Short mmCIF file of C-alpha atoms in Angstrom, two decimals:
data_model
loop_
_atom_site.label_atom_id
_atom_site.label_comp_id
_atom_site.label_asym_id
_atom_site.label_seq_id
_atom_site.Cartn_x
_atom_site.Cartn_y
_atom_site.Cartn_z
CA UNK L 1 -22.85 -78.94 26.66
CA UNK L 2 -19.91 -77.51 24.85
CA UNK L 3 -17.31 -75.06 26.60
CA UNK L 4 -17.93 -71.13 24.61
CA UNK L 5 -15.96 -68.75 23.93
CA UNK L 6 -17.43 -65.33 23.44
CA UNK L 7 -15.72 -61.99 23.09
CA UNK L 8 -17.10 -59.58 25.36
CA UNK L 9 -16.12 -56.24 22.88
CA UNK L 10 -18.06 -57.77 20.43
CA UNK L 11 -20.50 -60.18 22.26
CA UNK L 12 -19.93 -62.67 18.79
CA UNK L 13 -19.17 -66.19 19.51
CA UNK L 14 -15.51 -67.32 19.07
CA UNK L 15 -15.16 -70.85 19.18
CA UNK L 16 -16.97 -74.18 21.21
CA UNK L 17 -14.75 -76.62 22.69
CA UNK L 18 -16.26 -80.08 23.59
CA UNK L 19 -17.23 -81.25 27.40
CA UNK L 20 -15.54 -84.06 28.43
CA UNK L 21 -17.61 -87.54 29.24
CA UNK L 22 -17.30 -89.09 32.33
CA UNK L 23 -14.83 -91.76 30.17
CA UNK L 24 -13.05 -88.75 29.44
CA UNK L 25 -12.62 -87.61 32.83
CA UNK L 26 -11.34 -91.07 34.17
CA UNK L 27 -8.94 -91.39 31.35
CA UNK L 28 -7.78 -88.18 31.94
CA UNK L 29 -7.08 -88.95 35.73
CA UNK L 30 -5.16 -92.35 34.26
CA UNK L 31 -2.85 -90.83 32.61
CA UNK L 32 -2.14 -87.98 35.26
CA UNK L 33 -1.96 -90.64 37.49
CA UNK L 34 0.71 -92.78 35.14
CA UNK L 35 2.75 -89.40 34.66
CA UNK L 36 2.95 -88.59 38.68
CA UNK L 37 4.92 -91.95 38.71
CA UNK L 38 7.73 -90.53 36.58
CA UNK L 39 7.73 -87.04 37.07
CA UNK L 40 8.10 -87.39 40.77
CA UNK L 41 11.25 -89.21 39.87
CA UNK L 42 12.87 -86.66 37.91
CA UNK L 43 15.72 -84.11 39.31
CA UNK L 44 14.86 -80.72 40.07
CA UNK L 45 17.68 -79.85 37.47
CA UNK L 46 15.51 -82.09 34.73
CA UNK L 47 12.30 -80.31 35.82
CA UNK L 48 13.68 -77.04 35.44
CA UNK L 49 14.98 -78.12 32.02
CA UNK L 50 11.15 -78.36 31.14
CA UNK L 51 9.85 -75.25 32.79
CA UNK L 52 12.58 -73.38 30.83
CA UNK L 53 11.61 -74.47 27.99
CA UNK L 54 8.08 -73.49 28.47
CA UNK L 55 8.99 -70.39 29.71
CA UNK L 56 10.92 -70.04 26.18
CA UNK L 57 7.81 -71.24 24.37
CA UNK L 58 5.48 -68.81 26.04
CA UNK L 59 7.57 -65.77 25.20
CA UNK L 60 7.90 -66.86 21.88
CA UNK L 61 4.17 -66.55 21.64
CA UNK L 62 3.43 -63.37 23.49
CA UNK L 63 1.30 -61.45 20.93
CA UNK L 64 -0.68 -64.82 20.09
CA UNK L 65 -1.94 -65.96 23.58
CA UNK L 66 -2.11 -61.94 24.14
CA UNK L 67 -4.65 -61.56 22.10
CA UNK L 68 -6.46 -64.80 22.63
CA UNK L 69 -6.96 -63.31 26.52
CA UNK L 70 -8.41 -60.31 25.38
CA UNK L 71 -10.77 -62.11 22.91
CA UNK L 72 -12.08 -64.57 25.62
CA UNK L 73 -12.03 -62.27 28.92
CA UNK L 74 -12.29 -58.44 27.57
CA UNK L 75 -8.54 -57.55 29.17
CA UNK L 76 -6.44 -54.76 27.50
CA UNK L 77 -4.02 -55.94 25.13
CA UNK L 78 -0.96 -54.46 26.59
CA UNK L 79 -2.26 -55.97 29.81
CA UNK L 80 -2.39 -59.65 28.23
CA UNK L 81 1.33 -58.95 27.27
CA UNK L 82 2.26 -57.95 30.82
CA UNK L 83 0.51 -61.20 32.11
CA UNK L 84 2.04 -63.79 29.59
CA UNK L 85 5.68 -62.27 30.74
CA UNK L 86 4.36 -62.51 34.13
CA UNK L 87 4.03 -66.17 33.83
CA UNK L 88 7.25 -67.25 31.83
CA UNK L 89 9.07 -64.91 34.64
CA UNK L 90 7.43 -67.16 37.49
CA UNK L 91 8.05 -70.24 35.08
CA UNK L 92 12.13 -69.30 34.67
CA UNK L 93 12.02 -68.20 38.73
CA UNK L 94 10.60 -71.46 40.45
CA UNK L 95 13.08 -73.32 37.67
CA UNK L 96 16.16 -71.85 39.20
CA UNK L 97 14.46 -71.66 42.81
CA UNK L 98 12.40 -74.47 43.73
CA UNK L 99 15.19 -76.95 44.75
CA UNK L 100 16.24 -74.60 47.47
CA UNK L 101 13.09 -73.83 48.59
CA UNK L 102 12.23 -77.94 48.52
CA UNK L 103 15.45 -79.63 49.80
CA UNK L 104 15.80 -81.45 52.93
CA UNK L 105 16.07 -79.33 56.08
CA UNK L 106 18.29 -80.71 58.73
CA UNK L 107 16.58 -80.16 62.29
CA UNK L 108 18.68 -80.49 65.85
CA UNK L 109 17.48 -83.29 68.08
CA UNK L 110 19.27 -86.19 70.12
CA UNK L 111 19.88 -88.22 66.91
CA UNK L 112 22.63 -88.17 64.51
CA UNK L 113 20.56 -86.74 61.90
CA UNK L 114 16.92 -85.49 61.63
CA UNK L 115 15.27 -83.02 59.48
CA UNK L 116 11.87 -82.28 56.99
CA UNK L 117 11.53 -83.41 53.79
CA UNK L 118 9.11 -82.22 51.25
CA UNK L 119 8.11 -85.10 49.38
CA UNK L 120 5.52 -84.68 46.42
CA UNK L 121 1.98 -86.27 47.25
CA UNK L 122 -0.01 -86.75 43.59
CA UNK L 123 -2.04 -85.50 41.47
CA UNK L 124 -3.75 -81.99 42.59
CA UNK L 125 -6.75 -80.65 40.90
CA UNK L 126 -7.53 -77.00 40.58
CA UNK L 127 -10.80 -75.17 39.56
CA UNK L 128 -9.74 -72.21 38.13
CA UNK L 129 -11.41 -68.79 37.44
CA UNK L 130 -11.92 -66.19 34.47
CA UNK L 131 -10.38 -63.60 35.03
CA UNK L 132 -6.15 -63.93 34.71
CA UNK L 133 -6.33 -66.96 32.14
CA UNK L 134 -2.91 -67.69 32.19
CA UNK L 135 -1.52 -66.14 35.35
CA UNK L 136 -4.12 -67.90 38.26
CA UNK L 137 -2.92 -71.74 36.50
CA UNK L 138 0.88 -70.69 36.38
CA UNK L 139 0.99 -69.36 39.85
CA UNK L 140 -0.69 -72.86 41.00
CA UNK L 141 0.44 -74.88 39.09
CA UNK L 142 4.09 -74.06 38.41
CA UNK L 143 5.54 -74.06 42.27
CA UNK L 144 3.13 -77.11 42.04
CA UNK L 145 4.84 -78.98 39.40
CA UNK L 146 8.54 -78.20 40.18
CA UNK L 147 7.73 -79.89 43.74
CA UNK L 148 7.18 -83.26 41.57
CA UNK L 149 3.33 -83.19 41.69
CA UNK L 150 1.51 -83.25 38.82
CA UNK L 151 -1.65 -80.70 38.27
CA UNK L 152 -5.17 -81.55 36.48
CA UNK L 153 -7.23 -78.09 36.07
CA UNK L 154 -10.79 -77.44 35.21
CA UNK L 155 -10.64 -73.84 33.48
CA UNK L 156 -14.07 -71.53 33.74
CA UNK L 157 -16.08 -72.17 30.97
CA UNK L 158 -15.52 -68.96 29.35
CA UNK L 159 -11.77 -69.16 28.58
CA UNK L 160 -11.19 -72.37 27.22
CA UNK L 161 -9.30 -71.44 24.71
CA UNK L 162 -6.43 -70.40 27.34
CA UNK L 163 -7.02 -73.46 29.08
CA UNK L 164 -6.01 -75.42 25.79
CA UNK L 165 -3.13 -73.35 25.39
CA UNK L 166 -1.36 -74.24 28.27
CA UNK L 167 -1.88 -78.31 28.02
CA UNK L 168 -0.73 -77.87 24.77
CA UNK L 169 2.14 -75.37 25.46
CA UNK L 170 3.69 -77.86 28.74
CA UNK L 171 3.15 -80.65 26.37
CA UNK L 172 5.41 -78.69 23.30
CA UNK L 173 7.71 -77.73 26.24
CA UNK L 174 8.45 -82.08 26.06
CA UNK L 175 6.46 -82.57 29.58
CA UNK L 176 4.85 -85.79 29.79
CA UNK L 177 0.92 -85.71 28.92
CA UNK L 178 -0.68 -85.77 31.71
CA UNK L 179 1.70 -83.43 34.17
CA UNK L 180 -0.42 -80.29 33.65
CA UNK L 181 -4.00 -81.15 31.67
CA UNK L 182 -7.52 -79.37 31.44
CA UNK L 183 -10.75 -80.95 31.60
CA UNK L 184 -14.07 -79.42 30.13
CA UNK L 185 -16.36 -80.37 32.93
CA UNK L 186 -19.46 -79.31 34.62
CA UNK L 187 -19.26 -78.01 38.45
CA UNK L 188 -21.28 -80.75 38.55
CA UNK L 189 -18.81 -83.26 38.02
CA UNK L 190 -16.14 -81.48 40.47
CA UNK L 191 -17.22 -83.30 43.32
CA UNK L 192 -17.10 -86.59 41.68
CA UNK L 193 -13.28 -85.53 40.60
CA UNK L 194 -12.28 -84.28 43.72
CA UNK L 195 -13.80 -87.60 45.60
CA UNK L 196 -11.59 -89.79 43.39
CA UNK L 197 -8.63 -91.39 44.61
CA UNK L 198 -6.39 -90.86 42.11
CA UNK L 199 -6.51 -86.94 43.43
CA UNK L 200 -4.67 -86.41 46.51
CA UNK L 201 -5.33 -82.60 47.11
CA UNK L 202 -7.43 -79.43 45.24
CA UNK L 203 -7.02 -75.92 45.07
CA UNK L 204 -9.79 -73.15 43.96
CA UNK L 205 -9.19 -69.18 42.63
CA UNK L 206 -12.83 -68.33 42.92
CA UNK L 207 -15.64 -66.59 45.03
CA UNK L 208 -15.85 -67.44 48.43
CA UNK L 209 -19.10 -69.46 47.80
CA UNK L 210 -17.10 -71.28 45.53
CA UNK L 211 -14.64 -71.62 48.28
CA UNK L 212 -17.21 -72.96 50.83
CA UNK L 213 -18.62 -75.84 48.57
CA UNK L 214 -15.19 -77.27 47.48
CA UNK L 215 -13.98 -77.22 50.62
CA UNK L 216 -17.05 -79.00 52.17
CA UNK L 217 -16.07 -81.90 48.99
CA UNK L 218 -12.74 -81.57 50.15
CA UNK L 219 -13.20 -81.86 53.77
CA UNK L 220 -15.29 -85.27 53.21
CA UNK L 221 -13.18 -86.67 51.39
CA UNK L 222 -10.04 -85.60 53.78
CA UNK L 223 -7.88 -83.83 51.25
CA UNK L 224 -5.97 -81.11 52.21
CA UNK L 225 -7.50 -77.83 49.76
CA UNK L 226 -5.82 -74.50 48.91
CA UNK L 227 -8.69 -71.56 48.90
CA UNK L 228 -7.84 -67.81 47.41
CA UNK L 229 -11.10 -66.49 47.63
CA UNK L 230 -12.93 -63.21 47.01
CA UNK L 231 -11.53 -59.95 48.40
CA UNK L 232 -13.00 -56.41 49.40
CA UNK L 233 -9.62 -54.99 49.34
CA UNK L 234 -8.62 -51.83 51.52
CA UNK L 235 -6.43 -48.72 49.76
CA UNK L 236 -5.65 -46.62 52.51
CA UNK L 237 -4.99 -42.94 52.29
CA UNK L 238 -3.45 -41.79 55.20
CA UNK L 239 -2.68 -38.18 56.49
CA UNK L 240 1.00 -38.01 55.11
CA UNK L 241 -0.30 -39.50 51.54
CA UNK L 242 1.44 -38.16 48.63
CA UNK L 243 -1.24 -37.16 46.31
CA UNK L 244 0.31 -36.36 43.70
CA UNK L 245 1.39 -40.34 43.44
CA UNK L 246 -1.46 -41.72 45.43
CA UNK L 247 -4.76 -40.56 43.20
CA UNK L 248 -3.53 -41.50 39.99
CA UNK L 249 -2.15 -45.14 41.51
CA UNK L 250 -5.71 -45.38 42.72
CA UNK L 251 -7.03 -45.49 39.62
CA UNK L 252 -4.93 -48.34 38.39
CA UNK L 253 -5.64 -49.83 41.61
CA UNK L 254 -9.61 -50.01 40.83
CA UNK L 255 -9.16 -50.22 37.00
CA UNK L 256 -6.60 -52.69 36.44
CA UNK L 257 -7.84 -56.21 34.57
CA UNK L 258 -11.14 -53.74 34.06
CA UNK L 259 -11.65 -53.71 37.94
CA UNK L 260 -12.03 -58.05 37.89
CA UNK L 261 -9.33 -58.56 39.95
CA UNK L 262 -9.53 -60.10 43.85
CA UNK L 263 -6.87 -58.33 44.70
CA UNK L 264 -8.23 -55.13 42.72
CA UNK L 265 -8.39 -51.69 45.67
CA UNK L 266 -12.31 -51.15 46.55
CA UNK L 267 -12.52 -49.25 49.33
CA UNK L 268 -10.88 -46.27 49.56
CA UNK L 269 -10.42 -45.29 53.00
CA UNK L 270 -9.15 -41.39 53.31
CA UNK L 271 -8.45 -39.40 56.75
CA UNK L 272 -11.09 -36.82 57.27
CA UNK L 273 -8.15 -33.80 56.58
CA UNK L 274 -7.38 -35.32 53.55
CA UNK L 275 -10.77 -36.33 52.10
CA UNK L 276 -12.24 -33.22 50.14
CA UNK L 277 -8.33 -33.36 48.01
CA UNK L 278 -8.36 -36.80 47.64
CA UNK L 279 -12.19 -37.51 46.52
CA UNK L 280 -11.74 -34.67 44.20
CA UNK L 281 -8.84 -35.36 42.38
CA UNK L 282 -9.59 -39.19 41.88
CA UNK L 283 -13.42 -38.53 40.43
CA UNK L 284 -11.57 -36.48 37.97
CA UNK L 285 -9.46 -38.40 37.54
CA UNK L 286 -11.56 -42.03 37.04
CA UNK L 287 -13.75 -39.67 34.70
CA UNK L 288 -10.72 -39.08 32.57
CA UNK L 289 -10.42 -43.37 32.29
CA UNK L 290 -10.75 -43.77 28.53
CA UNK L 291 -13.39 -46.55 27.94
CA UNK L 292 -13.27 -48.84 24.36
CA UNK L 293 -11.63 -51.48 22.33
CA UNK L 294 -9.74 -53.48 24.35
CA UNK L 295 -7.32 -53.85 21.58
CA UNK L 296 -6.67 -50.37 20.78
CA UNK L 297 -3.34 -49.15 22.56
CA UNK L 298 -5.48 -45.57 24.11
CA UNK L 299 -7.89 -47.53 25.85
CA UNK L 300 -7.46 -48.10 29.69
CA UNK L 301 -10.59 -50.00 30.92
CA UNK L 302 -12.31 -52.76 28.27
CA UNK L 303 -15.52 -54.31 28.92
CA UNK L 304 -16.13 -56.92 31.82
CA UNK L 305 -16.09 -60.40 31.01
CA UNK L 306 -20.22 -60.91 30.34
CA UNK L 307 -23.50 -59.72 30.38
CA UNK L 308 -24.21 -61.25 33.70
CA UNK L 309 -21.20 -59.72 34.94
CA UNK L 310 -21.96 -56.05 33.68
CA UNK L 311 -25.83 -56.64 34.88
CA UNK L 312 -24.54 -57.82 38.31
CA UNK L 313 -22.67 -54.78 38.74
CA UNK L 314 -24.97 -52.06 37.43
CA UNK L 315 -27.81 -53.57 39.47
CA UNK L 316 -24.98 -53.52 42.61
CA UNK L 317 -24.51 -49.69 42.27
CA UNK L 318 -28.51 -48.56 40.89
CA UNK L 319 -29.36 -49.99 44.06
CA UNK L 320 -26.82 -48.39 46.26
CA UNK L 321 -27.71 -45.17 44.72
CA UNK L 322 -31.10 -45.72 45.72
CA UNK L 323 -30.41 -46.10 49.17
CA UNK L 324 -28.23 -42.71 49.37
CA UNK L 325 -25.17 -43.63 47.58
CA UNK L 326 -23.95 -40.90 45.11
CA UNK L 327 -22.08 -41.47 41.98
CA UNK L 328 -19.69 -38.95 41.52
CA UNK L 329 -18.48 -40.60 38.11
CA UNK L 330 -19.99 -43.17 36.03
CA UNK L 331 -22.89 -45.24 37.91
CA UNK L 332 -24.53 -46.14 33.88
CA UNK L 333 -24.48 -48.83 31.20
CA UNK L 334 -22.97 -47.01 28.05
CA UNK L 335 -25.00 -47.33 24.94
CA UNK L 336 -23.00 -49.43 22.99
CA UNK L 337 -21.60 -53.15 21.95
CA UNK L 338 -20.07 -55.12 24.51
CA UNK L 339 -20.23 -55.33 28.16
CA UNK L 340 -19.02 -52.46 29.04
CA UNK L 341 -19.37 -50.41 32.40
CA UNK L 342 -17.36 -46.84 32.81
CA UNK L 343 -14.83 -46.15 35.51
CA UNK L 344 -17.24 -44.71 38.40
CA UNK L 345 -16.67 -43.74 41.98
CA UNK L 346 -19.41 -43.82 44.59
CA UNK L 347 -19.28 -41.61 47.56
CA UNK L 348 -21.51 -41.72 50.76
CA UNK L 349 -22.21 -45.32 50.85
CA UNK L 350 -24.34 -46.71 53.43
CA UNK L 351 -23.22 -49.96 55.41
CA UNK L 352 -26.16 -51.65 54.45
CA UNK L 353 -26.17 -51.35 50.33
CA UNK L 354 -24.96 -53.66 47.94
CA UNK L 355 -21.74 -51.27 47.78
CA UNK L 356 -21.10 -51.52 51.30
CA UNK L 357 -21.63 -55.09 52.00
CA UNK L 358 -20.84 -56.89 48.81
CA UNK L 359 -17.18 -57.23 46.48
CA UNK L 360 -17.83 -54.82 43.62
CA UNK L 361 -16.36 -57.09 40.70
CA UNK L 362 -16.03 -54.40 38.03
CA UNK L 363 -14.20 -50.57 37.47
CA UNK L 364 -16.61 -49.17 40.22
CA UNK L 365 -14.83 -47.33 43.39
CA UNK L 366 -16.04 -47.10 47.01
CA UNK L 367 -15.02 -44.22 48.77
CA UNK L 368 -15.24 -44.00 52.80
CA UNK L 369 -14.16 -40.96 55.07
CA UNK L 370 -12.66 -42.16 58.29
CA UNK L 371 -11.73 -39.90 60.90
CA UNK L 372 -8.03 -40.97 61.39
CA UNK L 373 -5.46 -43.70 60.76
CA UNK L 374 -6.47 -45.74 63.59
CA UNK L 375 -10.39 -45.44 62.79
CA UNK L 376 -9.11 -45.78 58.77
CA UNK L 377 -7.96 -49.20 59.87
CA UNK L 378 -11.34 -49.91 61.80
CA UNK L 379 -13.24 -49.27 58.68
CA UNK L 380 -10.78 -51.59 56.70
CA UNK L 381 -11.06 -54.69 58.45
CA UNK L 382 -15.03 -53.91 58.87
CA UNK L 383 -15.42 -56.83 56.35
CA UNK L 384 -15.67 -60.53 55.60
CA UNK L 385 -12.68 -60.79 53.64
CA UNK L 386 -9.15 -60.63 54.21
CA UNK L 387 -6.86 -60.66 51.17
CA UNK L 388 -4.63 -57.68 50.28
CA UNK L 389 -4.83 -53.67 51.29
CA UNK L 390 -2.44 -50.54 50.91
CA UNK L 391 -1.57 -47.93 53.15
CA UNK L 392 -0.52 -44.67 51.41
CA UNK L 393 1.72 -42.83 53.49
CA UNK L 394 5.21 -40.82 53.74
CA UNK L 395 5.34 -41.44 57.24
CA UNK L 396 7.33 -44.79 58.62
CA UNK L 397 5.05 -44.60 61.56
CA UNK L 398 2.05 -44.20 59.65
CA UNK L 399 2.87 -47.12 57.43
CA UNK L 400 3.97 -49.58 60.07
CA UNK L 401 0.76 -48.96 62.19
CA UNK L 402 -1.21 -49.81 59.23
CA UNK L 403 1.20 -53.50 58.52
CA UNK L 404 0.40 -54.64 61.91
CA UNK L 405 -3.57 -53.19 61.90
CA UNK L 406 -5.11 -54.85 58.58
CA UNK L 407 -6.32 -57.84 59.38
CA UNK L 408 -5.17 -58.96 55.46
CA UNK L 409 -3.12 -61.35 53.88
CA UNK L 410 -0.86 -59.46 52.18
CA UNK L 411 -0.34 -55.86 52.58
CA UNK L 412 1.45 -53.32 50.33
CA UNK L 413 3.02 -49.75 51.20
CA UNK L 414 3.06 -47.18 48.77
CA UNK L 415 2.55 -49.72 46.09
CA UNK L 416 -0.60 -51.55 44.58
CA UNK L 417 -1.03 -55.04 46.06
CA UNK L 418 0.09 -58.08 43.42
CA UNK L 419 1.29 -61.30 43.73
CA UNK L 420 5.11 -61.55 43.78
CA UNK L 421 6.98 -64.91 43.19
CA UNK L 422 9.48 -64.16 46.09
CA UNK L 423 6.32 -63.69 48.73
CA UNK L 424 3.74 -65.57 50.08
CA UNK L 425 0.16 -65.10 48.19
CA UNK L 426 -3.09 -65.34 50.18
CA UNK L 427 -6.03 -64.59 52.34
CA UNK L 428 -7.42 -64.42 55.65
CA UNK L 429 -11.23 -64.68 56.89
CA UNK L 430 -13.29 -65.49 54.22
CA UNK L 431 -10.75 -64.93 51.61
CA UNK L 432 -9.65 -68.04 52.40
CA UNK L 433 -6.41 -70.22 53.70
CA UNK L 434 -2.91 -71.56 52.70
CA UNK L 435 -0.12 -70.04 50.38
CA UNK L 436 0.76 -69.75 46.75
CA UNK L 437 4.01 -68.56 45.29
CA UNK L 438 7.23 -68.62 47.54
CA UNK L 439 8.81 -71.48 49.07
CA UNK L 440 5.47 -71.44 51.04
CA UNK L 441 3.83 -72.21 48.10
CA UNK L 442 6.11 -74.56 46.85
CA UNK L 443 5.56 -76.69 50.14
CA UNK L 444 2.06 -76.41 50.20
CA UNK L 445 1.42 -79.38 48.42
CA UNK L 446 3.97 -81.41 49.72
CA UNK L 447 3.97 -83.98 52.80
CA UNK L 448 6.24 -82.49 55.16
CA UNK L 449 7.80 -85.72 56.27
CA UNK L 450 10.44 -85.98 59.62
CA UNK L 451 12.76 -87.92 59.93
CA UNK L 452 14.99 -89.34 62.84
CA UNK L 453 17.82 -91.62 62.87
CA UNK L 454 19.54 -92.64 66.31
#
């Protein structure tokens, strides 16, 4: 079955890219296997010589790759630009960084000298999801690579395209074939790749079912796996919120990537004195979201990736509304081309609908009243998932008692929750385990060997 690639504005077919055979596959794993030999050999300084010059490439080619995102996945234009800087930035970051982060540590003990090093391990393979093309592979794979490892990916079917573009892109850069390379395969044939020994370790971007069956193949075959899984993701409002910065920060919280982000802000947890304000002002304001082409510069919110996205979603919130759940905004397929769903914010929610339970993958805001800070943070961590939340507050004490109360990985003050090279990226619960970005990333697929000499 070949890989498609369909433009969701437009629903037309873009281009097929060929599966690969299982002869493909192997050969594929030869020659990452034959370029781990010398790339774990080279310097950090003549590994950063390559990542610069893909970072160099990339920028180069900012409109082009730009708009192939937005033709494969739906995202805005402007915000295909803001990801392809996003990854040369990491690309030029982890060049001039990763040494420091990866040298030897020296360690006290009775010896003369003792210590860590991070030593690369092989060939990792990632399965990789939709909806940042570029960004999820360069935040793997980059920290990945500069550690001497080298990375094979399988893309999601939909963006191939942007998985060709970067093999071909590290390979322009002058890295070895075989360092960073795509495969068009099945998820049937992941657990045949990840069982092979010429794959040391794997990492997955995906739902948390996703994250459960890869790590089962991982697991059984006793290879360490990296899992950033689905999120329900907590925005905060406390009683000393700003409004005037928090509501319309909200909305690019919930709208951002056209809502398809893990790390996306879907529950909106407001103090009871602040609720009436806040609930107000942010329905008018998601009503004001300007839905269309996601190549036109006035449009904030494009359509979602597929049909079976935007049907997932609509069914998610007609039911809710059926079991009490009122939509304030939105809540209705437009009448139009493309899979497109409007900004829409949901109010009285019960616990037990689809909107209550379940990650709301799409422009579509859950709004919950909670009596105070402390009960706000009860209602946050009332979930499965663990992966970012915010806390909007001018108070210090307000914002500190939220850092230590989400049970998240990451968690973000006055500011929407993203993935920053100089921090550690990540879940907790069912959004999964280990690190990406940072030198925590950077280590993650590395054996952390001691040493001791008398």
């Amino acid at each position: 079955m070949p890989f498609i690639s369909t433009n969701p504005a437009t629903e037309q077919v873009i281009a097929e890219y060929p599966s690969h055979s299982p002869k493909d596959v192997d050969q594929a794993l030869e020659t990452a296997s034959r370029a781990y030999a010398g790339w774990k050999k080279a310097s950090f300084a003549e590994r950063a010589e390559s990542m610069n010059r893909a970072a160099e490439l990339l920028e180069s080619e900012i409109p082009v790759v730009a708009e192939l995102m937005t033709s494969e996945m739906g995202k805005t234009f402007a915000a295909a630009k803001g990801e392809a800087m996003k990854c040369a930035m990491t690309m030029r970051y982890f060049a001039e960084h990763a040494e420091s982060m990866l040298n030897e540590e020296s360690l006290p003990t009775k010896g003369s000298r003792s210590g860590v090093r991070y030593d690369p391990i092989g060939a990792i393979f990632s399965v990789m999801p939709w909806n940042f093309p570029l960004w999820q592979v360069v935040r793997m794979a980059v920290p990945t690579l500069m550690a001497g490892n080298v990375v094979v990916f399988k893309h999601a079917s939909n963006v191939p395209g942007c998985a060709k573009y970067l093999e071909d892109l590290f390979v322009r850069a002058g890295f070895t074939p075989g360092v960073l390379s795509t495969l068009f395969v099945s998820h049937d044939q992941v657990s045949d790749i990840i069982a092979d020994p010429r794959i040391v370790a794997v990492s997955l971007t995906g739902s948390d079912q996703a994250g459960r069956t890869v790590g089962e193949w991982a697991g059984k075959n006793l290879k360490k796996c990296v899992l950033e899984l689905g999120g329900s993701d907590p925005f905060v409002v406390a009683n000393s919120a700003d409004l005037d910065i928090t509501v319309p920060m909200a909305v690019t919280a919930r709208i951002q990537n056209n809502g398809q982000a893990c790390i996306n802000s879907k529950r909106f947890i407001v103090v009871r004195e602040r609720a009436d304000e806040f609930l107000g002002r942010f329905a008018d304001a998601m009503g004001a979201v300007r839905l269309g082409d996601p190549m036109d510069p006035a449009t904030d919110l494009g359509p979602l990736v597929s049909k079976s996205q935007r049907d997932l979603l609509a069914a998610q919130v007609s039911s809710s509304v059926e079991k009490g759940a009122t939509a304030l905004v939105g809540g209705a397929v437009p009448e139009r081309t493309g899979y497109y769903y409007p900004a829409t914010v949901l109010a009285n929610v019960p616990r037990d609908s689809r909107a209550g339970c379940e990650e709301l993958f799409g422009p579509v805001a859950v709004v919950l009243v909670a009596n105070d800070l402390r009960d706000a943070i009860r209602v946050a961590n009332d979930t499965p998932w663990g992966l970012g939340g915010s806390v909007w507050a001018s108070d210090a004490s307000e914002i500190d008692e939220a850092i230590a109360g989400l049970d998240v990985g990451t968690v973000f003050a006055n500011a929407i929750v993203a993935s920053m090279n100089e921090l550690p990226f990540g879940g907790t619960k069912n959004s999964g385990f280990g690190r990406e970005l940072s030198a925590q990333g950077a280590q993650e697929f590395t054996n952390h060997k001691s040493f001791f000499v008398a």
